[in-house]
Structure formats: structure tokens, C-alpha cells
XYZ file of C-alpha atoms in Angstrom:
636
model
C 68.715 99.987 47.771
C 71.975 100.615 48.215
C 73.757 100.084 51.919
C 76.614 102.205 53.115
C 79.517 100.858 54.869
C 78.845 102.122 57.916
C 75.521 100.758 57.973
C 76.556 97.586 57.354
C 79.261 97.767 60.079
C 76.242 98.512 62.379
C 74.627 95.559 61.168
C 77.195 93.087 61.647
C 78.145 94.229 65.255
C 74.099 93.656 66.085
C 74.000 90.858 64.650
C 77.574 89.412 66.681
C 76.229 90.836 69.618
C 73.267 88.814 69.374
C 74.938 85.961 68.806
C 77.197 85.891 71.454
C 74.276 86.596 73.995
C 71.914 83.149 72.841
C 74.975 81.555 73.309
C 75.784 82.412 76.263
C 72.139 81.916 77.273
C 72.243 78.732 75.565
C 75.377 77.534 77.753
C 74.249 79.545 80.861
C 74.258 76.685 83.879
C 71.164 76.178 86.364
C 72.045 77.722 89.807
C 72.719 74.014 90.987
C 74.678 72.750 88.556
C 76.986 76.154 88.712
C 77.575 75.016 92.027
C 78.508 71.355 90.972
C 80.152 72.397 88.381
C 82.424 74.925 91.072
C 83.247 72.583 93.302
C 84.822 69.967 90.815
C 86.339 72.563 88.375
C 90.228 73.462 89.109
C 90.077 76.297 86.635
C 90.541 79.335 88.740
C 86.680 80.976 88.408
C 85.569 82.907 90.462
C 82.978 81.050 93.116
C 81.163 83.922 93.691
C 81.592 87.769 93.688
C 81.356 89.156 97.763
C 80.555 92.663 97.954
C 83.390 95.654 98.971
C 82.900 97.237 102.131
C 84.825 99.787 103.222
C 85.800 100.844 106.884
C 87.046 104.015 108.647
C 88.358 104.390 111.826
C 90.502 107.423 113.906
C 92.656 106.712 117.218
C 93.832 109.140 119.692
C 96.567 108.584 122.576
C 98.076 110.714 124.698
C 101.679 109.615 124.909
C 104.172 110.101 127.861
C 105.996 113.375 127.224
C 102.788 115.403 126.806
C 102.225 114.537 123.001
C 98.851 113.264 121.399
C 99.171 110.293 118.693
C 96.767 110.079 116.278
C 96.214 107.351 113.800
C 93.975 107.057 110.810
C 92.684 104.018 109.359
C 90.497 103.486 105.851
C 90.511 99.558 104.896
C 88.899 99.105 101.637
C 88.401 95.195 100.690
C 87.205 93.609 97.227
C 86.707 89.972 97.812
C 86.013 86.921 95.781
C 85.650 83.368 96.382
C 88.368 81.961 94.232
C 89.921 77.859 93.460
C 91.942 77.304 96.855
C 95.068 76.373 94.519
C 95.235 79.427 92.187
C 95.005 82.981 93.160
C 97.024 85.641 91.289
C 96.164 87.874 93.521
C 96.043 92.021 92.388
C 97.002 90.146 88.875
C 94.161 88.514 88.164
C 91.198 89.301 86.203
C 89.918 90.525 89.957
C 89.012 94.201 88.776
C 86.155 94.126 85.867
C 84.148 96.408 87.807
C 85.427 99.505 90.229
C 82.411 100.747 93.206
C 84.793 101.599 96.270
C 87.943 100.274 95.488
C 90.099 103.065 93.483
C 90.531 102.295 90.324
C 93.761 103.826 89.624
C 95.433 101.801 92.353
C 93.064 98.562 90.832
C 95.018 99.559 87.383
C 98.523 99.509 88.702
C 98.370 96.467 90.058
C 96.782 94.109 87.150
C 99.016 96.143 84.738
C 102.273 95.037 86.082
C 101.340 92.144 88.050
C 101.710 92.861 91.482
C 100.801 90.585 94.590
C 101.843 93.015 97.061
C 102.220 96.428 97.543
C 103.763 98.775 100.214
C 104.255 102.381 99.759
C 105.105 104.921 102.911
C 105.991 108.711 102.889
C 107.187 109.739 106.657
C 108.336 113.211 107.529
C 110.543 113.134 110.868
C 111.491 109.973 113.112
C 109.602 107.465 115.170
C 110.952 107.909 118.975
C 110.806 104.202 119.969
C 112.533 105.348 123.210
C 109.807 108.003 124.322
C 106.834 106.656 122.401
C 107.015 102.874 122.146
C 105.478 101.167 118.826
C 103.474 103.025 116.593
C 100.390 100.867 116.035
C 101.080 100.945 112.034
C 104.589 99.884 110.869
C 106.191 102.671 110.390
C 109.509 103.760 108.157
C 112.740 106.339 108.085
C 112.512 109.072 107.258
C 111.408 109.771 103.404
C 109.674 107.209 100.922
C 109.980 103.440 101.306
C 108.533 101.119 98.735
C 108.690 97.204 98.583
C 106.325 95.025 96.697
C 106.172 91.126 95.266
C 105.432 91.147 92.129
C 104.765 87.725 90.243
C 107.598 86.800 87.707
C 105.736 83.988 85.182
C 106.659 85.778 82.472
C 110.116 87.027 83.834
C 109.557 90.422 83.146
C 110.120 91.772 86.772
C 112.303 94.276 86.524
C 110.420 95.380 83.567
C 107.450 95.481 85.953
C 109.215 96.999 88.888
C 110.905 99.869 86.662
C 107.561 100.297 85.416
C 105.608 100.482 88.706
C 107.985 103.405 90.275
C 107.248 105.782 87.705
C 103.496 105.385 87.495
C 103.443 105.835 91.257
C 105.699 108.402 91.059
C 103.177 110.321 88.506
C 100.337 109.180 90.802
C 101.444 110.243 94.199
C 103.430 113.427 92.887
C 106.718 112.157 94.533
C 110.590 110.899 93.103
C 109.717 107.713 92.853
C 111.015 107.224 89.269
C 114.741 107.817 90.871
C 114.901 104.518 92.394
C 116.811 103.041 89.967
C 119.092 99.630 90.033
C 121.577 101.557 92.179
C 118.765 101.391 94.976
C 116.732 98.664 94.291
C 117.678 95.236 96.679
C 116.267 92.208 96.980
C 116.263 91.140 100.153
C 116.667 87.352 100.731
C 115.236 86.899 105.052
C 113.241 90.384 105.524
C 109.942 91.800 104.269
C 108.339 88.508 103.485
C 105.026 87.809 102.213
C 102.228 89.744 104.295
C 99.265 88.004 102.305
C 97.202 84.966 101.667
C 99.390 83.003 104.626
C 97.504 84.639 107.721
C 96.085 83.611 110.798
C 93.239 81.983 108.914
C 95.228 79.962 106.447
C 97.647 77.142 106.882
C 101.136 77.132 106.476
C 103.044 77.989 103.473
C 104.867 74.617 103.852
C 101.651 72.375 104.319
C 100.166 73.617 100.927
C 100.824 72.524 97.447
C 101.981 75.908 95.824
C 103.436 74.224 92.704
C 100.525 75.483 90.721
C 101.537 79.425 92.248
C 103.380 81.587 89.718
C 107.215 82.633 91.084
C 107.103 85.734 92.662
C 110.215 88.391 93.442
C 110.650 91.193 95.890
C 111.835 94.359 95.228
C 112.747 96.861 97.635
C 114.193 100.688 97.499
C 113.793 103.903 99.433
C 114.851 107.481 98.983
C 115.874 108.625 102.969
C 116.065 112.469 100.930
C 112.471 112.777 99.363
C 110.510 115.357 100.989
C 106.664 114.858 102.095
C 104.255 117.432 101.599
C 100.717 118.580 100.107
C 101.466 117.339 96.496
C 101.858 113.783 98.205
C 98.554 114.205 100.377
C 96.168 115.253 98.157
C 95.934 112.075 94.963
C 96.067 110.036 98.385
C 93.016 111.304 99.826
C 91.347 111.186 96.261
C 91.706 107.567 96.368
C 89.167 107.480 99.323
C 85.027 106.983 98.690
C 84.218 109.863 100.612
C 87.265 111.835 99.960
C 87.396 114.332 102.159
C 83.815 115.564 102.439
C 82.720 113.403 105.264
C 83.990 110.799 107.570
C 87.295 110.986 109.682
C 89.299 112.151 106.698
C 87.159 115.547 106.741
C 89.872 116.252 109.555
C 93.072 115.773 106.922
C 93.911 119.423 107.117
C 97.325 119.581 105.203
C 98.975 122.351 107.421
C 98.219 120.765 110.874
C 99.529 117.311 109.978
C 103.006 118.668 108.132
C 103.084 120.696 111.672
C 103.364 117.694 113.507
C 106.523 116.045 115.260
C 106.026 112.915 113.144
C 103.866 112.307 109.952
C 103.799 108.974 108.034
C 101.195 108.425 105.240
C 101.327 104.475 103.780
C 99.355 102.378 101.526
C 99.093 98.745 101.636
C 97.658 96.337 99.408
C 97.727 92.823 99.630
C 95.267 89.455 99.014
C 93.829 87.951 102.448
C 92.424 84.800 103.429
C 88.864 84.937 105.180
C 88.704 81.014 106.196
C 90.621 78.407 107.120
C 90.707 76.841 104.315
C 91.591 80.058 102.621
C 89.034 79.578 99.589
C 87.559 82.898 100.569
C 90.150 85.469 99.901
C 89.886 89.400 98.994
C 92.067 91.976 97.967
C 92.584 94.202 101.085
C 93.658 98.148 100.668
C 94.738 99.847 103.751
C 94.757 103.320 103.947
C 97.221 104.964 107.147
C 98.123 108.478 108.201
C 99.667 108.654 111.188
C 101.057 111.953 113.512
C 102.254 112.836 116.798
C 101.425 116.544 117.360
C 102.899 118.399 120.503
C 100.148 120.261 122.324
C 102.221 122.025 124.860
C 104.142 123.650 122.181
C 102.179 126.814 121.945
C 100.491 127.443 125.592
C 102.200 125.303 127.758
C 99.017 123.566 128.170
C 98.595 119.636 127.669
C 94.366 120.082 127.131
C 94.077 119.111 123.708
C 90.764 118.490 121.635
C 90.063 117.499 117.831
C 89.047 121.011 116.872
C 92.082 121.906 118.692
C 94.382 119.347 116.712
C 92.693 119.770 112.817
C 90.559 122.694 113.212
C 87.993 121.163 112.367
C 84.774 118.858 113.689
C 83.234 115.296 111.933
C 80.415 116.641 111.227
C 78.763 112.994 109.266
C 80.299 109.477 108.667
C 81.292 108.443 105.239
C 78.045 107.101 103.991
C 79.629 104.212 102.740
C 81.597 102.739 105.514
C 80.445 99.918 106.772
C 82.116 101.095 110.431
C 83.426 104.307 111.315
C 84.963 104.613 114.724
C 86.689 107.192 116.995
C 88.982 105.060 119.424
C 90.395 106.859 122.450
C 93.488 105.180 124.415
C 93.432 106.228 127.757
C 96.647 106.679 129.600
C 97.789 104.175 131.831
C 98.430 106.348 135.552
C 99.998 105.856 138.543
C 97.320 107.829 140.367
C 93.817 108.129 139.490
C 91.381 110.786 138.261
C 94.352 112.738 137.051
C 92.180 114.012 133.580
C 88.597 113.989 132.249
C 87.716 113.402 129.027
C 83.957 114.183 127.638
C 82.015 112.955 126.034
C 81.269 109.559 127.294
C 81.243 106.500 125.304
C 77.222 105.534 125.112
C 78.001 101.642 125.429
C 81.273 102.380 128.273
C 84.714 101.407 127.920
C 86.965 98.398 126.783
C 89.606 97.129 129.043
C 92.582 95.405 126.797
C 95.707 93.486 128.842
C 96.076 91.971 132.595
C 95.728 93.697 136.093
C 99.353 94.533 135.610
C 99.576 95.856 132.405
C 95.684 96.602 131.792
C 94.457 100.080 129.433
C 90.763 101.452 129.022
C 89.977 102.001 125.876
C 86.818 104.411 125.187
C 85.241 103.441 121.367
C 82.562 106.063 119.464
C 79.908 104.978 116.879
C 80.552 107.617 114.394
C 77.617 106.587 112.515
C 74.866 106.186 115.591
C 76.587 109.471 117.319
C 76.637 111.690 114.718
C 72.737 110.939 113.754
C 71.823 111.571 117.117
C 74.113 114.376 118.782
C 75.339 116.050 115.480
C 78.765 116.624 114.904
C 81.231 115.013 117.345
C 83.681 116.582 119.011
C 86.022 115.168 121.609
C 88.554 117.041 124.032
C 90.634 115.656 127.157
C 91.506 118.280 130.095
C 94.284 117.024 133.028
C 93.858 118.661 136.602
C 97.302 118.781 137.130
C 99.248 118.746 133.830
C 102.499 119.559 135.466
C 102.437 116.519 138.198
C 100.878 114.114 135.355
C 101.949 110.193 136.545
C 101.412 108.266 133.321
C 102.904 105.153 133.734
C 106.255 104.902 130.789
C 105.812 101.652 128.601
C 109.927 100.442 127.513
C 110.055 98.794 124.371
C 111.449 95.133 123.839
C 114.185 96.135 121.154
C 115.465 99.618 120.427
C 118.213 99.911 117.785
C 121.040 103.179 116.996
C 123.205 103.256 114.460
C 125.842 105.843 113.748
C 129.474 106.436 111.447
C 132.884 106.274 112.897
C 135.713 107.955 112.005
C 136.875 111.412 110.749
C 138.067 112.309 107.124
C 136.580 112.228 103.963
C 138.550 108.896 103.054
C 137.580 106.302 104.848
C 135.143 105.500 107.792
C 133.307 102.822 109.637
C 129.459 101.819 110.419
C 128.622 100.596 114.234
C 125.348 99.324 115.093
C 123.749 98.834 118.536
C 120.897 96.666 119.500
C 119.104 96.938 123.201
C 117.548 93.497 124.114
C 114.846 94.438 126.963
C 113.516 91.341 127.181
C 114.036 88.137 129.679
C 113.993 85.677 126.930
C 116.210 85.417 123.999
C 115.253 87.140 120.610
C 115.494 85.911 116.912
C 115.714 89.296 114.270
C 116.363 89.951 110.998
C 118.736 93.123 109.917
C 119.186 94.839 106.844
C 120.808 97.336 105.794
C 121.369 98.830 102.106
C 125.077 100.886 101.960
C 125.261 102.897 98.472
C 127.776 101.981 95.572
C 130.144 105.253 97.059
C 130.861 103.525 100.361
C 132.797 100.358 99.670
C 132.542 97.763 102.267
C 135.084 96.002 104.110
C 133.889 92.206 105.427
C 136.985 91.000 106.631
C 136.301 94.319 109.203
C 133.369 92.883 110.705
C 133.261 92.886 113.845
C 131.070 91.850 116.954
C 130.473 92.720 120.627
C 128.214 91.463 123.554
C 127.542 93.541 126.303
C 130.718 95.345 125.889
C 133.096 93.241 125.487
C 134.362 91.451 121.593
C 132.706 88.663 121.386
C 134.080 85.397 118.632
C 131.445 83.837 117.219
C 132.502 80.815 115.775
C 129.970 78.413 116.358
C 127.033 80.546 115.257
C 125.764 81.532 118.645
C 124.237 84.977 117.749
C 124.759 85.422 114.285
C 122.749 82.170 112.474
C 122.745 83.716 109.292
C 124.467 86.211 106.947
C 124.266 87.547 103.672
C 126.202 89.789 101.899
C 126.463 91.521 98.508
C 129.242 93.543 97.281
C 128.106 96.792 96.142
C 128.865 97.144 91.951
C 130.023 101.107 90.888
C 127.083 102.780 89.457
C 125.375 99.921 89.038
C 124.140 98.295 92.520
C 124.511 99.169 96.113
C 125.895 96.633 99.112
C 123.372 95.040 100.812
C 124.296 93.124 104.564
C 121.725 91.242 105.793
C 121.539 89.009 108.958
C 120.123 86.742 111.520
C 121.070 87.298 114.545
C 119.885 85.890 117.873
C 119.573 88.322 120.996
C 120.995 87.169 124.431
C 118.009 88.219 127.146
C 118.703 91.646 128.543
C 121.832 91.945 126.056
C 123.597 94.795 124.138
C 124.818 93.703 120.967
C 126.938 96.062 118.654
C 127.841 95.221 114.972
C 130.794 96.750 113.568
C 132.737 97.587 110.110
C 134.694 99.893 108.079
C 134.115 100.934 104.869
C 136.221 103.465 102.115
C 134.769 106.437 100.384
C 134.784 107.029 96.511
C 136.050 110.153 94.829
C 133.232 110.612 92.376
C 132.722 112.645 89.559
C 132.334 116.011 89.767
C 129.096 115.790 87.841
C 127.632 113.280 89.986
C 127.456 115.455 93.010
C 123.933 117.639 93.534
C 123.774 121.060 94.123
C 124.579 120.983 97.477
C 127.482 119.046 97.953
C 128.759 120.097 101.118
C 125.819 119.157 102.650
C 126.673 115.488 101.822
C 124.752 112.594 101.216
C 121.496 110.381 102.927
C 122.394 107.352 103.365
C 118.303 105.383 104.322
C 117.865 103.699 107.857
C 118.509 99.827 108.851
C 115.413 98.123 109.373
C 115.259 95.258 112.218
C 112.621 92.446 112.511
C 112.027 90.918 115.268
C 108.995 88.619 116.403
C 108.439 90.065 120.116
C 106.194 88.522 122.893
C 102.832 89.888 122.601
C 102.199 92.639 125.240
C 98.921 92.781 125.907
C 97.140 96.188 126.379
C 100.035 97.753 124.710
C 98.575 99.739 121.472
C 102.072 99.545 120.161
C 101.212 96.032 118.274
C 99.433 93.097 119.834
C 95.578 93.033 119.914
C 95.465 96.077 118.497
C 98.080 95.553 115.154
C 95.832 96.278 112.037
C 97.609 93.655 110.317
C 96.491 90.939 112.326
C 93.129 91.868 111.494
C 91.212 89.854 109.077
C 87.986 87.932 111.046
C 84.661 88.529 109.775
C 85.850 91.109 107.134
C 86.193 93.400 110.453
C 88.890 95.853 110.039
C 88.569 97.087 113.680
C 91.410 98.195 115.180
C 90.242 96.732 118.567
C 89.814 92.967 119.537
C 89.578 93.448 123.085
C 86.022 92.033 125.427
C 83.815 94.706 127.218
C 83.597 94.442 130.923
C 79.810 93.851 131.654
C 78.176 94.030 135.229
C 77.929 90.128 136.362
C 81.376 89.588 134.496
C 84.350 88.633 136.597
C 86.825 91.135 136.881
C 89.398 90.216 133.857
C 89.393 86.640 134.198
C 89.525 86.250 130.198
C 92.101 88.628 130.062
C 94.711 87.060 132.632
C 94.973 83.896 130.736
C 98.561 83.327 129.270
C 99.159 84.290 125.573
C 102.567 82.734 124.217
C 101.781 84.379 120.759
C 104.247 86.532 119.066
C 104.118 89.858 117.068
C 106.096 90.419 114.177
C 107.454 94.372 113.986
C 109.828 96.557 112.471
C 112.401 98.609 114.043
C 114.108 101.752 111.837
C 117.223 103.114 113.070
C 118.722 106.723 112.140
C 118.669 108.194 108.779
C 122.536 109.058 108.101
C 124.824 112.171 106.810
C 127.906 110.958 105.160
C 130.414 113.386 103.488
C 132.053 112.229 100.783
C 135.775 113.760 99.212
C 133.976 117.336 97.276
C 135.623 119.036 94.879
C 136.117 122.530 95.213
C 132.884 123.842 93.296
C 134.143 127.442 93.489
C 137.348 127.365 91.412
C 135.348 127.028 88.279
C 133.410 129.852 89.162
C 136.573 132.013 89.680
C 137.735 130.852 86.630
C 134.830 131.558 84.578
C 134.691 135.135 86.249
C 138.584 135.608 85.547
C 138.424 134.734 81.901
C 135.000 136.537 81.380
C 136.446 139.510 82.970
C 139.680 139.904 80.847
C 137.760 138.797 77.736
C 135.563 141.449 78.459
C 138.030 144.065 78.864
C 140.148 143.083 75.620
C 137.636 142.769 73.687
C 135.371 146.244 74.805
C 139.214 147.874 73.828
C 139.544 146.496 70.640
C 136.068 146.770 69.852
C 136.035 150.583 71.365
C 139.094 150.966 68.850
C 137.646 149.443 65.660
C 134.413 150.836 66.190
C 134.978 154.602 67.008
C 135.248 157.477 64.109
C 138.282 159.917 64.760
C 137.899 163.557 63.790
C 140.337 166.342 63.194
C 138.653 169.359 65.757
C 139.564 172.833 64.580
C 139.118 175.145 67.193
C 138.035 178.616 66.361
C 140.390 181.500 65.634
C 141.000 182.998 69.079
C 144.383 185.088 70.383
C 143.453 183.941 73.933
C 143.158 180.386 72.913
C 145.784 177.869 74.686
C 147.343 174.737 72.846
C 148.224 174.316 69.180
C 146.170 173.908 65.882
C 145.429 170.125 65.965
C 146.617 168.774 62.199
């Protein structure tokens, strides 16, 4: 009988297959000595496989000047128990099977080896002034991206080249245009955000010698636009989409009708002991909007049907948690609003008599089995006389271009200190290639007055790098230490290139973005102040809780805060973004071409329809007829 080669292909494949399974059978461990053989092996196995879980949670705030904040919040984690000395993080072979964890996001990351990644879209600008801290870092205005990617095989610009234009396919957005002439490394800010947590030790008490390098890699475009195209793969990386859960109420034309819309996705590994032998891959999913109420009406009643149009009607069915978390404001006189319904299980209190919020928390997935959808609304008695009591923040920043002409100009920065202790932060700022910085102009001022700083007092730390033509841009970066209750006000002057006429965009006169300075500073924790604190989702890692509050109920029998008044020296590290900036550069009058095209198209045109009309046209001799009361002469 004779056996075709397909059949035999067939055969041999069965017959490998089976193979490979009694040997793995064959060399399959006992459930005790896996474990012995786990706990001496350095190879980095996996221990053991810990399920995803997935987490959803909404918060509402009404802010000072009559605005509502809202915040959205879907954590997604995939853990595993890895060797305490190796962990590659989103590089490893972490992803062999996808449940809740999106698997294009899974495929980015082990495709160009990324440990960390950080991608924001924000339409409009953060009022630190009016609204304090947004309880998720914010950026300026447009698309920031930074991420550490591991460089073993020194291929990380490769990697990083790579990684913009797959997002920039994913998320619909310009991400491929951040090129080397964006692209910084920054050498003091935007440091690692995994692994070395409040559950693991210090970076400098480990043995990392077996860790693989890793670089940063940072750019923004302050011009890129936010809209649907950006919203819509994001919500598709969510398990429930939007069918059910809180992000049912991501209606595309309420949030771009907001004062201030920020969409962000971080990913990053975790540790979930103190050992940090139980890590995971966490994914946090953020929208975040400030809507004004009174726009319309005049009114400052404001309800969630009222702010998305629509109601939850179901949690996701596979969170783990799904929340609704209302902030109430803080007043200077009471029962100045209602707000229905009421929490089944009361209120949280968060902070110290003096500086102490309620906080009102819904069961999405006990309330909406048992009352059907849920619906919440807040009504003031008196919206005109409302007393809510202002909340200053520690460090506000504003910077701004000095200077007239289109040939050379200067950058000032100013930094508020509010605080009654002194305060360490980090500044950066990234100048493009076409404004050419001068050092030797830099120049410094406390309080008002210049200020020489020769022994290092405020400025510890400074690093600069000259910007290359078409090739790199400047990058200034410092550390600077903040006097208590202190203005400080950085100065410098800078010259602006004549480019080429073809490197201008269509609209030239409108000039060009130059992206915000970004300030870190580790601030005294607040308590009761949603801003950060308590309350900061990325302090947020115990008992794979992604909660977005940490805060102790008040019980009957309990004493009244005593918990709550005792001293917390702890820090909180945030970010501060100052103004997106307009700078005109020297423009070339874009019209004379024009003129001349039209000049030279118009006597070409006429020279040419003559001469044409001339070479072209058949003359006739026209005899007219034979008549005495004819006028003229016989045409020969």
C-alpha cells in the first residue's frame, strides 16, 4: 500500500506529539517535590500561576468653583509567583495565556521588551490653583509617553522606535512622530514606578546584578489632538467593554464636552509581599474629567444621568469590585446639600478634625442586584451662598516666554512653595532643536530678589544637554531645594532658528507648541485630601485591592477619630505640569510664491491663448453680396 506524503506528515507529527507528552509525564514532579524543587531552583520558573482579577471603580467630587470631578478607574492584574532575583517583568514569558488581561497590550510589551509603560492623552489643563491634585497623575496638554524598556540586548532605540508606531496604530493617535528630535532621557525624573513599592525593600538593599539594564525613554507631542478615534480601541481593551459596569457611562460627546479630559494607561510589575517573591503585572486603566454643571442652567444640581446620559444599569460581571465613591465637600456650614441615595453600610471619614472629608462608597455589585440600576444625584439648598471650604496646594508652578521679536527670547519659570518646611523637586523641561539655549544666561531669584548660589543652597543638582539641529532637542533638568513659604523663579534666554521654508506646517503663523515642564516633588501627606495621599491609586497594592480608598469606617462604640489624629510623617510623590507654550518663530512670507505662481500662470496664459488663438484659427476671404446700398469695399 502505498502512503502519501501528507499522510505520512500526519503520522510523524502523532507520533512527536506523543512522544513529547510520556516524556513530559515521565519527568512530571510529585506536588512535593515541585515545591522542593522551587524553593532551591534559581532558574526564574514560575512558582505558581495566581489568577487575574480585575477591578472597577468611579469617583465623583464636587470641586470649589461649582464643577463636578469625575474619575474612572479599571485595574486589571496578571500575577505570578516568580524567583525573588529575576523578574523581566512585561518581557518575560508572563503572557502564554490571555482571560482578562488584553492581549494586544500583553503583545506590545513582550515584543519589545518593556518593563514599564505610561501612555496619557489630555484635552485642556489641570487648574492646580482652583482644583488642587487630581487623584491620577495627570499631564499637559496632548499625548505624553515614557516607558523603561530593558536594554540586554541593546536594541532600545530599536525597541522604543518600534513601540511608538504600534501604539500609534493601536490607539489611532501621532504617536509615530516622536522621533529622536523629541525623545529625552531623563537622568533624576520619572523613575521606576514598579517592583520597588511599599511592600518591597529598597533598591539599594537588593542584589540586582542578576537584573537586565534597563533605559528610559520619554517624548510628548503638546499639539496632538484627543478625540473619539483615541477613546474607542481604549475602551475595547476593557472585559466588559462598554456593555456593563462604570464604563457603560463613557459617552464620547459628554466627556470631550468637559473642561478637562485625560485618558492614561499604565502598566507596570508590582510586588505583593515583603519579600517581593509575589509580584504581578498591574494594568491601570484612567479617564478622568471635570465637567461644569452651571454652564447651561445656572444650576449646580448635578446627577450621573445628568453628567453621561446615561444610568449603570449591572456591574461588569467580572470585576472582582466595582465601586461608586462619592467625595463629599468639605463646608464651612452644615446641611448646605443632600445627596440620595444613601450608602447601605454609611460613610467613611478620611483625615483629622481639622482637615477631615466624608466619603460615601456604593457596592455596585450588591446595589444593582437589589435596587436595579443606580443612579446618584446631589441637590444644594443654596447654590449661590455655597461655603465649601478651598484646599491650597503645596507647590504650584507658571512658566511663560520673555521678550518680543522673532529673533531671540527668554524662558522664566516660577515656583510657589506653600509649605512650612523646605521642599526637595525635580524639574524638567525639554526646549526643541529651533530654540537654542543660552547657559551662561541662567539666572536665579528668591522671593524677588537675585539670588547667587554658589554653594549649592537651592539648586543641588543640574543637568544640561545642548540641543543638536534636527537631530535632538535641549533638555535642562534640575534639583532644586524649596525655601518654606518661598518663590523661586528660574531664568534664561534662548535664540530662534530661521528654518527652512519646508519645515514649517501649514499654519505657520500660528507658530509652534512647545510641551509643558513637569515638577516632582515629594509633598507631606495631607490627609483627607483626595488630591494624593490615602487615596493615590498608585500607592495601592495590599491584598491585590485596587480600592481607591484606605480610609477606617466610623462605627458606634468607636472613639471619635482617634486612629485618624495620629501623626503621619510619610510623603507623596506627585507631578506638577506647567503651561503648554506658543512660540513664533522668523516665517517666511508664504504668500509671495503664491503671487508669483498666479503672475506667471496668468501671463503664460495670456501668451500662450494668443499664439495658440493665432496658429489655430482658419482665415477666410468673406464676399459680401452684390448690393448698391452696401457700405465698405470688396474685401480681396
Amino acid at each position: 500500500m502505498q502512503t502519501t506524503p501528507a499522510c505520512v506528515l500526519l503520522l510523524s507529527s502523532a507520533l512527536l506529539a506523543l512522544s513529547l507528552s510520556s516524556s513530559f509525564a515521565a519527568s512530571a514532579p510529585t506536588s512535593s517535590e515541585s515545591q522542593q524543587h522551587v524553593h532551591s531552583s534559581r532558574e526564574p520558573i514560575p512558582i505558581a500561576k495566581a489568577p487575574e482579577s480585575f477591578h472597577e471603580e468611579l469617583v465623583l467630587k464636587p470641586m470649589n468653583d461649582g464643577s463636578v470631578y469625575s474619575h474612572f478607574q479599571f485595574t486589571t492584574h496578571i500575577g505570578t509567583m516568580m524567583d525573588e532575583d529575576r523578574f523581566d517583568g512585561a518581557s518575560s514569558n508572563l503572557f502564554t495565556h490571555y482571560n482578562l488581561f488584553p492581549r494586544s497590550i500583553g503583545q506590545i510589551l513582550h515584543s519589545f521588551e518593556v518593563e514599564e509603560l505610561h501612555l496619557t492623552f489630555t484635552q485642556g489643563r489641570w487648574h492646580y490653583g482652583d482644583w488642587g491634585y487630581p487623584l491620577a497623575p495627570s499631564a499637559g496638554t496632548g499625548v505624553e509617553l515614557w516607558a523603561w524598556l530593558n536594554d540586554d540586548k541593546r536594541q532600545t532605540d530599536a525597541n522604543w522606535k518600534a513601540l511608538t508606531n504600534t501604539l500609534s496604530g493601536l490607539f489611532c493617535a501621532s504617536l509615530n512622530f516622536i522621533d529622536d528630535t523629541i525623545t529625552v532621557e531623563p537622568k533624576l525624573s520619572f523613575r521606576n514606578e514598579g517592583l520597588y513599592n511599599v511592600h518591597s525593600a529598597s533598591p539599594d538593599n537588593r542584589d540586582n546584578s542578576t537584573a537586565p539594564p534597563k533605559k528610559l525613554r520619554y517624548g510628548s507631542l503638546p499639539h496632538e489632538n484627543v478625540c473619539t478615534e483615541n477613546l474607542t480601541p481604549w475602551i475595547k481593551l476593557l472585559p466588559c467593554k462598554s456593555k456593563a459596569g462604570i464604563a457603560s457611562l463613557l459617552k464620547s460627546h459628554k466627556l470631550f464636552d468637559s473642561r478637562f479630559y485625560s485618558m492614561a494607561i499604565h502598566v507596570r510589575p508590582v510586588c505583593e509581599d515583603e519579600l517581593c517573591r509575589v509580584r504581578s503585572l498591574e494594568l491601570i486603566q484612567t479617564i478622568t474629567t471635570v465637567f461644569d454643571v452651571a454652564r447651561h442652567d445656572g444650576s449646580f444640581d448635578w446627577s450621573i444621568s445628568g453628567l453621561f446620559e446615561r444610568e449603570i444599569e449591572q456591574a461588569c460581571p467580572l470585576a472582582t469590585t466595582s465601586n461608586v465613591i462619592l467625595q463629599l465637600p468639605q463646608m464651612l456650614e452644615p446641611y448646605q446639600y443632600e445627596f440620595n441615595p444613601k450608602p447601605q453600610q454609611g460613610t467613611y471619614f478620611e483625615g483629622s478634625e481639622d482637615n477631615k472629608i466624608e466619603i460615601a462608597v456604593y457596592d455596585l455589585i450588591q446595589t444593582t442586584k437589589e435596587n436595579g440600576p443606580f443612579q446618584l444625584a446631589m441637590t444644594w439648598r443654596d447654590a449661590k451662598n455655597r461655603a465649601i471650604k478651598r484646599s491650597r496646594p503645596g507647590i504650584v508652578a507658571h512658566r511663560y516666554f520673555t521678550g518680543y521679536g522673532q529673533e531671540r527670547g527668554g524662558l522664566s519659570i516660577e515656583i510657589h512653595n506653600n509649605n512650612w518646611e523646605p521642599i526637595e523637586i525635580l524639574y524638567l523641561d525639554t526646549l526643541p532643536w529651533y530654540l537654542k539655549l543660552y547657559l551662561h544666561t541662567f539666572n536665579l531669584q528668591l522671593n524677588g530678589e537675585s539670588f547667587d548660589d554658589k554653594h549649592g543652597e537651592v539648586i543641588k543638582k543640574m543637568f544640561y544637554q545642548p540641543a543638536v539641529d534636527r537631530a535632538r532637542p535641549a533638555v535642562l533638568e534640575l534639583a532644586v531645594t524649596l525655601p518654606p513659604k518661598s518663590l523661586i523663579k528660574f531664568s534664561i534666554s534662548f535664540d530662534k532658528v530661521f528654518l527652512k521654508y519646508t519645515e514649517h506646517p501649514p499654519d505657520a503663523n500660528r507658530g509652534f507648541d512647545v510641551g509643558c515642564a513637569i515638577i516632582t516633588a515629594e509633598l507631606p501627606r495631607q490627609r483627607g485630601q483626595i488630591g494624593y495621599g490615602g487615596l493615590d491609586h498608585l500607592r495601592v497594592y495590599q491584598d491585590r485591592d485596587s480600592s481607591l480608598v484606605k480610609s477606617k469606617r466610623l462605627v458606634e462604640g468607636e472613639s471619635n477619630g482617634q486612629g485618624d489624629q495620629e501623626e503621619d510623617m510619610s510623603t507623596d510623590k506627585i507631578r506638577v505640569y506647567t503651561e503648554t507654550l506658543l512660540v513664533s518663530l522668523p516665517t517666511p512670507d508664504f504668500s509671495m510664491p503664491y503671487n508669483v505662481i498666479t503672475l506667471t500662470c496668468t501671463v503664460i496664459a495670456l501668451f500662450f491663448g494668443s499664439m495658440f488663438n493665432l496658429m489655430t484659427r482658419n482665415f477666410e476671404v468673406v464676399v459680401p453680396p452684390a448690393d448698391k446700398k452696401a457700405k465698405g469695399k470688396e474685401v480681396k
